[in-house]
PDB file of C-alpha atoms in Angstrom:
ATOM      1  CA  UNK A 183       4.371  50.630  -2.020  1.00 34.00           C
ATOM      2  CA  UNK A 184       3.624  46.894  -1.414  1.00 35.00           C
ATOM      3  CA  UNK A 185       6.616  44.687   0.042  1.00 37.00           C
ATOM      4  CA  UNK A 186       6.165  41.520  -0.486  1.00 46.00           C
ATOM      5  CA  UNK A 187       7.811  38.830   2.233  1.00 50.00           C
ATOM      6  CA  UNK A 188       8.665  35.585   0.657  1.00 63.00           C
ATOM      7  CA  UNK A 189       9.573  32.420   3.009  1.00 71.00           C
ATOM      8  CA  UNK A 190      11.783  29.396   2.227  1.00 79.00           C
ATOM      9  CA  UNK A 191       9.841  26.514   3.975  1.00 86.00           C
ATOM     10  CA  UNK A 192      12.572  23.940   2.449  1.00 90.00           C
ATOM     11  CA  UNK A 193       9.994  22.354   0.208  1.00 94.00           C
ATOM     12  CA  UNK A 194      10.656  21.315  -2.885  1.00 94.00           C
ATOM     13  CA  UNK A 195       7.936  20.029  -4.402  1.00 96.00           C
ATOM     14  CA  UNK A 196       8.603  16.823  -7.323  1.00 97.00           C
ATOM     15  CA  UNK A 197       7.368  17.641 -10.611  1.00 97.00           C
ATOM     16  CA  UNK A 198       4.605  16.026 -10.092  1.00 97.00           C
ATOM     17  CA  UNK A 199       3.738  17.709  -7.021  1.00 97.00           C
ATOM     18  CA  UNK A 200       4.035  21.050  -8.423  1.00 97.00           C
ATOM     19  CA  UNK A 201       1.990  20.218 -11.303  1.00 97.00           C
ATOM     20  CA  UNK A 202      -0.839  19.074  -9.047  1.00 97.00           C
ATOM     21  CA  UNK A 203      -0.528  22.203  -6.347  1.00 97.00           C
ATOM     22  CA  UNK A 204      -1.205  23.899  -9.680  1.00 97.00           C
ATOM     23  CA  UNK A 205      -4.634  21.821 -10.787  1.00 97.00           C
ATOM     24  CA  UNK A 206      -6.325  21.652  -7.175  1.00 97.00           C
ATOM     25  CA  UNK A 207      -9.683  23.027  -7.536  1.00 98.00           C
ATOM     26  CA  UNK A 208     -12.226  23.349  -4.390  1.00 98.00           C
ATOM     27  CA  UNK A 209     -12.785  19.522  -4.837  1.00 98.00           C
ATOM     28  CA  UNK A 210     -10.026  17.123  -5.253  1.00 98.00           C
ATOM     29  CA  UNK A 211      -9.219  13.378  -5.265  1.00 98.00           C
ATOM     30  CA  UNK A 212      -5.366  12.306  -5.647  1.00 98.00           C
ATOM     31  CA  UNK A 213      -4.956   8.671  -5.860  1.00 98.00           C
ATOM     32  CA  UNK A 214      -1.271   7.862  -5.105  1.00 97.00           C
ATOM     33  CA  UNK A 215       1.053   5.326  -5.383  1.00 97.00           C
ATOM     34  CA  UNK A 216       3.025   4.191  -2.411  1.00 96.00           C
ATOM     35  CA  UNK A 217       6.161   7.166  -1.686  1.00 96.00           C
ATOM     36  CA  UNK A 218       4.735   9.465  -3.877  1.00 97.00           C
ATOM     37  CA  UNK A 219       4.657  11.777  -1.172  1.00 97.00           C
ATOM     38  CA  UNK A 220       1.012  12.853  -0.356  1.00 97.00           C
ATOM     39  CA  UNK A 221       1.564  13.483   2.956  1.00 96.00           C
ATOM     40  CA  UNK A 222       4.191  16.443   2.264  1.00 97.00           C
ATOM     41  CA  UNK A 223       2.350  17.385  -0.862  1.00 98.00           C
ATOM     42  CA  UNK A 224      -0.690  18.107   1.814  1.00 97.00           C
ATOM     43  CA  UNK A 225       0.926  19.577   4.642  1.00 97.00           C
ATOM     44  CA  UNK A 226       2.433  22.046   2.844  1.00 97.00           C
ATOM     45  CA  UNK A 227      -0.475  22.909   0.490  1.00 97.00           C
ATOM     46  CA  UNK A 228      -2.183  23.257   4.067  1.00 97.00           C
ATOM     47  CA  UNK A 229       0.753  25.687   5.027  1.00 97.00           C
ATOM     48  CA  UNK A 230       0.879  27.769   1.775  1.00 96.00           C
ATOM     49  CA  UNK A 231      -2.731  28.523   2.635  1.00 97.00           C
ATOM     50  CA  UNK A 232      -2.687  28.839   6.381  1.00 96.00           C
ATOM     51  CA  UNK A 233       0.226  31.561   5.361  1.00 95.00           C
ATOM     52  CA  UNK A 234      -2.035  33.787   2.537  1.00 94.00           C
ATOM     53  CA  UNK A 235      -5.219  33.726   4.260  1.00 96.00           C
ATOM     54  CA  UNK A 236      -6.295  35.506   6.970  1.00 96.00           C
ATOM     55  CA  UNK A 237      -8.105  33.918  10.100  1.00 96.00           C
ATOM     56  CA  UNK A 238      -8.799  30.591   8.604  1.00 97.00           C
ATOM     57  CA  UNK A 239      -9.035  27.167   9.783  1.00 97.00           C
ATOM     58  CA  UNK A 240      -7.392  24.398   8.083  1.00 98.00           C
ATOM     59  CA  UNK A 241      -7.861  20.777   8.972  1.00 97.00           C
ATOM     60  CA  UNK A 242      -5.891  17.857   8.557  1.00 98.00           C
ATOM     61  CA  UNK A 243      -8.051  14.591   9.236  1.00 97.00           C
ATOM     62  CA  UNK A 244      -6.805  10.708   9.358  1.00 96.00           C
ATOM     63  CA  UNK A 245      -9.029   8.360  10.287  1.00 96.00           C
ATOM     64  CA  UNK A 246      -7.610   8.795  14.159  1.00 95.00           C
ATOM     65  CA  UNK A 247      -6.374  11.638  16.090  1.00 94.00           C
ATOM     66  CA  UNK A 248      -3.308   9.522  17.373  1.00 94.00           C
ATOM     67  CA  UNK A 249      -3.016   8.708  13.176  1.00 95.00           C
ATOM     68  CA  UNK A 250      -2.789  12.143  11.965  1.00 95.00           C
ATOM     69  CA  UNK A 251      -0.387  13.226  14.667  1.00 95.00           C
ATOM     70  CA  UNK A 252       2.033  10.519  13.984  1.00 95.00           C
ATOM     71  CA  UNK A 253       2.082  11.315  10.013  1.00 94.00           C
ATOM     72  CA  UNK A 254       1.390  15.049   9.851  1.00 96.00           C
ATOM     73  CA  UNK A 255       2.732  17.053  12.998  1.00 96.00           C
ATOM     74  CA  UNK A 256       6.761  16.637  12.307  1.00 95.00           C
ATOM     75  CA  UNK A 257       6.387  17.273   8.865  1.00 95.00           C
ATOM     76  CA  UNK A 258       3.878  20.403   9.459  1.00 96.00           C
ATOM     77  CA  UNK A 259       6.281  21.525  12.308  1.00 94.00           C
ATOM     78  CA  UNK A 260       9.379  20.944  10.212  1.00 95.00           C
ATOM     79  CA  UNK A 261       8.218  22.825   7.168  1.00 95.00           C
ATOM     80  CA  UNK A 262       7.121  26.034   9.535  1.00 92.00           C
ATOM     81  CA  UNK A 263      10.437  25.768  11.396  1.00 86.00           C
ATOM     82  CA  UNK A 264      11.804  28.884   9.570  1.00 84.00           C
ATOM     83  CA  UNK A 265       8.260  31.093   9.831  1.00 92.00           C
ATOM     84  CA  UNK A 266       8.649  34.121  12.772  1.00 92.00           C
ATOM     85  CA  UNK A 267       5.643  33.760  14.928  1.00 93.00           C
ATOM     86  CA  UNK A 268       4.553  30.029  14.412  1.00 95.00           C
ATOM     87  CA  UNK A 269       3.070  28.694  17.629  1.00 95.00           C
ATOM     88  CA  UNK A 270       2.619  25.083  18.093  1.00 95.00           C
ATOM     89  CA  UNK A 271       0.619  23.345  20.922  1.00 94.00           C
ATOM     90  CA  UNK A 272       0.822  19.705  20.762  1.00 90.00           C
ATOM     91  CA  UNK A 273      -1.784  18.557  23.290  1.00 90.00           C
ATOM     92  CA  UNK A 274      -4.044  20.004  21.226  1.00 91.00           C
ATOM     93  CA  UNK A 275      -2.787  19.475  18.280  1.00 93.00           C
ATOM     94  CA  UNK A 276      -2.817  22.996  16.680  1.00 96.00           C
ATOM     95  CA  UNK A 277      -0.716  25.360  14.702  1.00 96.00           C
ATOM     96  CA  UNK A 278      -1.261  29.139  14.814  1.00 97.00           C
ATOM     97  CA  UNK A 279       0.225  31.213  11.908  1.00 96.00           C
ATOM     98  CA  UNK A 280       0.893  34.977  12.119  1.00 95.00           C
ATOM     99  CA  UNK A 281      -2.288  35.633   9.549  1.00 96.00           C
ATOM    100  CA  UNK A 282      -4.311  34.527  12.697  1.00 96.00           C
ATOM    101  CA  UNK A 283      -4.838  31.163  10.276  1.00 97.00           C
ATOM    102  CA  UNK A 284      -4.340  27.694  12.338  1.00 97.00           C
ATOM    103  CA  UNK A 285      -4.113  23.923  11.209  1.00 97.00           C
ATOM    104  CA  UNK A 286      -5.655  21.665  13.349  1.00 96.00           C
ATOM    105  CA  UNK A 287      -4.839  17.844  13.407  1.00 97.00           C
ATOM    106  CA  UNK A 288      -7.672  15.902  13.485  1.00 96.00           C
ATOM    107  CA  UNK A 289      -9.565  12.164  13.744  1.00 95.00           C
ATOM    108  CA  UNK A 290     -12.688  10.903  12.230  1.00 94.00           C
ATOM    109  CA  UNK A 291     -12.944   9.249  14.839  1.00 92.00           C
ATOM    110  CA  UNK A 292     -14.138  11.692  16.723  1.00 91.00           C
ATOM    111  CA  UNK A 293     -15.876  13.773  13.430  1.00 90.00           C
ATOM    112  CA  UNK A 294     -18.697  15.077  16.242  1.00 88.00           C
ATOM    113  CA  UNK A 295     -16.272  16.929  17.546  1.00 89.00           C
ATOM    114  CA  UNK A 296     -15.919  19.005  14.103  1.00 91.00           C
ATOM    115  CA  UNK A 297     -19.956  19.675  13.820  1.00 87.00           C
ATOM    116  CA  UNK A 298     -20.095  23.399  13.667  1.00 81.00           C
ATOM    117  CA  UNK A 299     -17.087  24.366  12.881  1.00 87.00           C
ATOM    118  CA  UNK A 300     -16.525  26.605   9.612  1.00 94.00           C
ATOM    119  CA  UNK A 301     -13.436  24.968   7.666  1.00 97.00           C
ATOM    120  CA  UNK A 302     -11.276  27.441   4.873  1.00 98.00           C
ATOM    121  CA  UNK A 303      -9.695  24.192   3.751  1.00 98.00           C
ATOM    122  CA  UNK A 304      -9.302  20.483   4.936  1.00 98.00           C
ATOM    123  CA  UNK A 305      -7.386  17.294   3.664  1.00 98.00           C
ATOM    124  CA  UNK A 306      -8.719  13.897   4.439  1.00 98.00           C
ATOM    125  CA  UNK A 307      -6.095  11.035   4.253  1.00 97.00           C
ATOM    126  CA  UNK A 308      -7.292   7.794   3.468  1.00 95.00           C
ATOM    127  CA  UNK A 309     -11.234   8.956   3.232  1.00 94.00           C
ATOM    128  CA  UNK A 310     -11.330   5.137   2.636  1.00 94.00           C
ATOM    129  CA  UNK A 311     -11.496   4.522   6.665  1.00 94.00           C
ATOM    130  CA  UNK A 312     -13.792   7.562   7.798  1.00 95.00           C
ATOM    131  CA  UNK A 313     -17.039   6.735   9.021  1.00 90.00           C
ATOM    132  CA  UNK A 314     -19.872   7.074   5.558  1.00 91.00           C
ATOM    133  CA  UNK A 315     -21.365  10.024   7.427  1.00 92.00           C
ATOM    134  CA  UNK A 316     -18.368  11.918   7.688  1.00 94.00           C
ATOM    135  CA  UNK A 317     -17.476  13.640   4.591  1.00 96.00           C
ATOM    136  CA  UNK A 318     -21.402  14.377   3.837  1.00 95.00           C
ATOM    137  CA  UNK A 319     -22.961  15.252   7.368  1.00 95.00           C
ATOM    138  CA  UNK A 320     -19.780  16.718   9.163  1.00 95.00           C
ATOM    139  CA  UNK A 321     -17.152  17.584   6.541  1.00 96.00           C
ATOM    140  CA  UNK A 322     -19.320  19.137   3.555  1.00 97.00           C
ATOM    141  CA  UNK A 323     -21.478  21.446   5.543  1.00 96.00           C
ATOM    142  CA  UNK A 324     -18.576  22.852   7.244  1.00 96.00           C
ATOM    143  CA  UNK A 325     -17.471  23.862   4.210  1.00 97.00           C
ATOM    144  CA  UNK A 326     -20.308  26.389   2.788  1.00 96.00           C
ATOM    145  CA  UNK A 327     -18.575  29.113   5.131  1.00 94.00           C
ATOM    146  CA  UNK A 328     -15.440  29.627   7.132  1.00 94.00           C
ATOM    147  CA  UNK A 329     -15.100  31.826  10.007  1.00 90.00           C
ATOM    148  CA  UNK A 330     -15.224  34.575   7.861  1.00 94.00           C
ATOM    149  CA  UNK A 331     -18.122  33.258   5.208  1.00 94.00           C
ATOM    150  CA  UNK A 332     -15.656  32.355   2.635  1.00 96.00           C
ATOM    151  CA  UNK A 333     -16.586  28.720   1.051  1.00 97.00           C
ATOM    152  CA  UNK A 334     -13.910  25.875   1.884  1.00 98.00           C
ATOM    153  CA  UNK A 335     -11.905  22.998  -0.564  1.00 98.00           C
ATOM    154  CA  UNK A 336     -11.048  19.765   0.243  1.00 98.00           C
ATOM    155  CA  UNK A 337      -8.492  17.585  -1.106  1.00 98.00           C
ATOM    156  CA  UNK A 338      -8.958  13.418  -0.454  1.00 98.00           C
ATOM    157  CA  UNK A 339      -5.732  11.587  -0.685  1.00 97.00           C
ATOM    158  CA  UNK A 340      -5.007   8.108  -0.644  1.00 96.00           C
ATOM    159  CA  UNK A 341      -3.865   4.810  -2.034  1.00 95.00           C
ATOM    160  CA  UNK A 342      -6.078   2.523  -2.881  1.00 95.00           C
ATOM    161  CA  UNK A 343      -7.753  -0.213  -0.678  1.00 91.00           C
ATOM    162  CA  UNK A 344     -10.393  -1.860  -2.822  1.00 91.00           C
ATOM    163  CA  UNK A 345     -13.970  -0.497  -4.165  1.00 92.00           C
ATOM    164  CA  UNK A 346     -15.400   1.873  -1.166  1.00 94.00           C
ATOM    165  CA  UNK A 347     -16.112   5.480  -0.763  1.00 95.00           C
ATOM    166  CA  UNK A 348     -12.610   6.485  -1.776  1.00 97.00           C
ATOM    167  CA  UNK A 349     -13.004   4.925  -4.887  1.00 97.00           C
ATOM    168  CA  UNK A 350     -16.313   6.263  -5.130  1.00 97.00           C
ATOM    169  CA  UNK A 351     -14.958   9.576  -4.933  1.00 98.00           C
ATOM    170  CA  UNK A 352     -12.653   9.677  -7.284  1.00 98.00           C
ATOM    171  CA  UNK A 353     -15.062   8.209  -9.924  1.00 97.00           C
ATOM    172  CA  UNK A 354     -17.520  11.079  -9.169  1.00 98.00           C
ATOM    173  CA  UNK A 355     -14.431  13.593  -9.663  1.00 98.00           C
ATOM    174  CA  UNK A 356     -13.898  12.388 -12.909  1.00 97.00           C
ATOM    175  CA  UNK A 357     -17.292  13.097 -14.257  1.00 97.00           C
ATOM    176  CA  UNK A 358     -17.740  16.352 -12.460  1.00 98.00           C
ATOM    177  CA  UNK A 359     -16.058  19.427 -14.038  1.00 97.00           C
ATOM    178  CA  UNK A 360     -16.199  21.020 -10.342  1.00 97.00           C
ATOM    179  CA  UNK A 361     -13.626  18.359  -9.134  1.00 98.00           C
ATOM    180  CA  UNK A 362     -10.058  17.346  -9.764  1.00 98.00           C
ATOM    181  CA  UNK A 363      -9.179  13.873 -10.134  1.00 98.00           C
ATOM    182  CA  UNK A 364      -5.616  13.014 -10.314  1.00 98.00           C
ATOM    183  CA  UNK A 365      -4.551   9.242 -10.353  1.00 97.00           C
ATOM    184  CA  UNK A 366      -0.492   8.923 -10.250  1.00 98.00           C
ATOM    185  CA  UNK A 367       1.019   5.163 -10.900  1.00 97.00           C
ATOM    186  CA  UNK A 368       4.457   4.461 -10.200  1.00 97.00           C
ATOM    187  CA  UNK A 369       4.639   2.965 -13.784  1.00 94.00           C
ATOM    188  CA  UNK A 370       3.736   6.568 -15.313  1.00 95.00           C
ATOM    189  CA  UNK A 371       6.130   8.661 -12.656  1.00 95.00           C
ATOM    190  CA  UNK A 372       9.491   8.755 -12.927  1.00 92.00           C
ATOM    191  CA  UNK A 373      10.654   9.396  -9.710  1.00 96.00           C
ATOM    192  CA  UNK A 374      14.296   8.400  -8.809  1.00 95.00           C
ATOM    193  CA  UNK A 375      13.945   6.460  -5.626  1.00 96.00           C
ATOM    194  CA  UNK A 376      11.376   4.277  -7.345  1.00 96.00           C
ATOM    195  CA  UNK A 377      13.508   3.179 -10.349  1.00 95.00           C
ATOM    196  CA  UNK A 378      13.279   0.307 -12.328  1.00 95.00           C
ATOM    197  CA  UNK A 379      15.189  -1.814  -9.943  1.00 96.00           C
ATOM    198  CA  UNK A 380      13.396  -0.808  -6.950  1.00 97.00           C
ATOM    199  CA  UNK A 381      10.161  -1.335  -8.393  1.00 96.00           C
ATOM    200  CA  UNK A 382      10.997  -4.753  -9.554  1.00 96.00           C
ATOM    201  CA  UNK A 383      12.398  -5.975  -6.050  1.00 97.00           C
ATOM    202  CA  UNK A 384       8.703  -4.683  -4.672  1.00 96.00           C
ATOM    203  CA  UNK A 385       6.897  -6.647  -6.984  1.00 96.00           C
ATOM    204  CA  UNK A 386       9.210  -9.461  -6.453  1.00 97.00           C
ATOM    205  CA  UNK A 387       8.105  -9.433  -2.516  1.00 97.00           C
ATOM    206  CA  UNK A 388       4.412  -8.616  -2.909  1.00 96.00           C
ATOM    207  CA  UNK A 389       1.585 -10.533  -4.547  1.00 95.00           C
ATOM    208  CA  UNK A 390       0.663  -9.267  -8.072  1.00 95.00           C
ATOM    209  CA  UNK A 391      -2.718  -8.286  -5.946  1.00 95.00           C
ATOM    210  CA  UNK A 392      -0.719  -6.168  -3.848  1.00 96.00           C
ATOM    211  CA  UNK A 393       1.681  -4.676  -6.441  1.00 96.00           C
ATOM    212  CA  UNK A 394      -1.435  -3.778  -8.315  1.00 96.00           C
ATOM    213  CA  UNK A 395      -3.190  -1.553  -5.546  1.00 96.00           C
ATOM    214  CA  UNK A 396      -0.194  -0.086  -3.646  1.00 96.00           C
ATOM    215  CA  UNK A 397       1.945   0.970  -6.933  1.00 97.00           C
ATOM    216  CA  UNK A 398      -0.493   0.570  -9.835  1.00 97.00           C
ATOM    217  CA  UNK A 399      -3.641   2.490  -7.769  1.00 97.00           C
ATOM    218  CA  UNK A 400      -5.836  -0.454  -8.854  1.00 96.00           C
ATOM    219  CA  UNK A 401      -9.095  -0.431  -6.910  1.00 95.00           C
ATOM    220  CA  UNK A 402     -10.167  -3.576  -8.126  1.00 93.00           C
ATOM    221  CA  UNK A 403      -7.005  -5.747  -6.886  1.00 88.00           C
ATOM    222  CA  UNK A 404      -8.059  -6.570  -3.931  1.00 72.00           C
ATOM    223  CA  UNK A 405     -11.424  -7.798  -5.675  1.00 57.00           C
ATOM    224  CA  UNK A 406      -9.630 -10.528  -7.800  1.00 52.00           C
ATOM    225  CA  UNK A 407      -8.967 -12.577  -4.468  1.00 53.00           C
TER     226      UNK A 407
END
């Protein structure tokens, strides 16, 4: 007889959240408005998977090492808080699971550093300010086969910051049935801290430009300046 262990991480994914853990595919681009909570919604897809697979490696990459430490390692830390044998080394940025699975924090920046490296799964936060070469001579390869020759997913997040490869991406995902594209505006979610009211005092502070690209997920806003 199977048991079956189940762990309370303390997430609690939004609807929205949950609805997109459920539509990832191996290649995803979520375009997010500002406190829609990407960051969570990728740590802790990062930890679901570090947690049911065995001996992989799971990336998370912001355009600098120093970047991705300041936005991922608390939350990653404080959502594995409550998982026996967790081991967390912060100089190098790494978290070992007890599957033998480990999340590494990562720069693109220094994307050389990644060359050779089989990845089971990555997320790339704001893809907008990689290097071009990353995602298709450093990121891609690595993900034909992980340490143990199984093929890799990624999942770009983001808000918008005019027409560039981010935006690129996304418009690929939407014509290619291989991809998930999933554009949330804060206009079409209905998430209580971003009510009426508080929406309308941040467009009441920001140019319509800026309203536009950080809450709408307009990639042309920035364009009409």
């Amino acid at each position: 007889m199977t048991t079956e262990l189940k762990l309370d991480t303390g997430y609690a994914p939004h609807q929205y959240q949950l609805d997109t853990h459920e539509r990832v595919k191996r290649f995803n681009v979520l375009v997010c408005h500002r406190r829609w909570g990407k960051t969570v919604f990728a740590v802790n897809q990062l930890i679901h998977d570090a947690l049911s697979t065995d001996g992989g490696v799971f990336l998370y990459i912001a355009p600098y090492l120093k970047q991705a430490r300041a936005i991922a390692w608390d939350l990653i830390l404080n959502y594995a808080a409550h998982i026996p044998g967790v081991e967390a080394n912060r100089s190098e940025g790494v978290i070992k699971f007890p599957t033998g699975s480990k999340i590494v924090l990562a720069g693109s920046d220094n994307d050389q550093a990644l060359r050779g490296l089989g990845i089971t799964g990555v997320i790339c936060d704001e893809i907008a300010d990689f290097r071009p070469e990353t995602w298709p001579e450093v990121i891609r390869p690595a993900l034909s086969a992980d340490p143990k020759g199984r093929k890799g997913w990624v999942v770009f997040i983001g808000t918008p910051k005019g027409q560039n490869q981010f935006s690129e991406l996304y418009d690929h995902a939407m014509s290619d049935p291989e991809w998930y594209a999933g554009l949330y505006r804060a206009d079409e979610t209905d998430l209580p801290w971003l009510d009426d009211d508080e929406l309308s005092l941040a467009r009441a502070a920001m140019s319509d430009n800026q309203y536009r690209q950080e809450f709408l997920c307009d990639f042309t806003a920035s364009a009409d300046n």
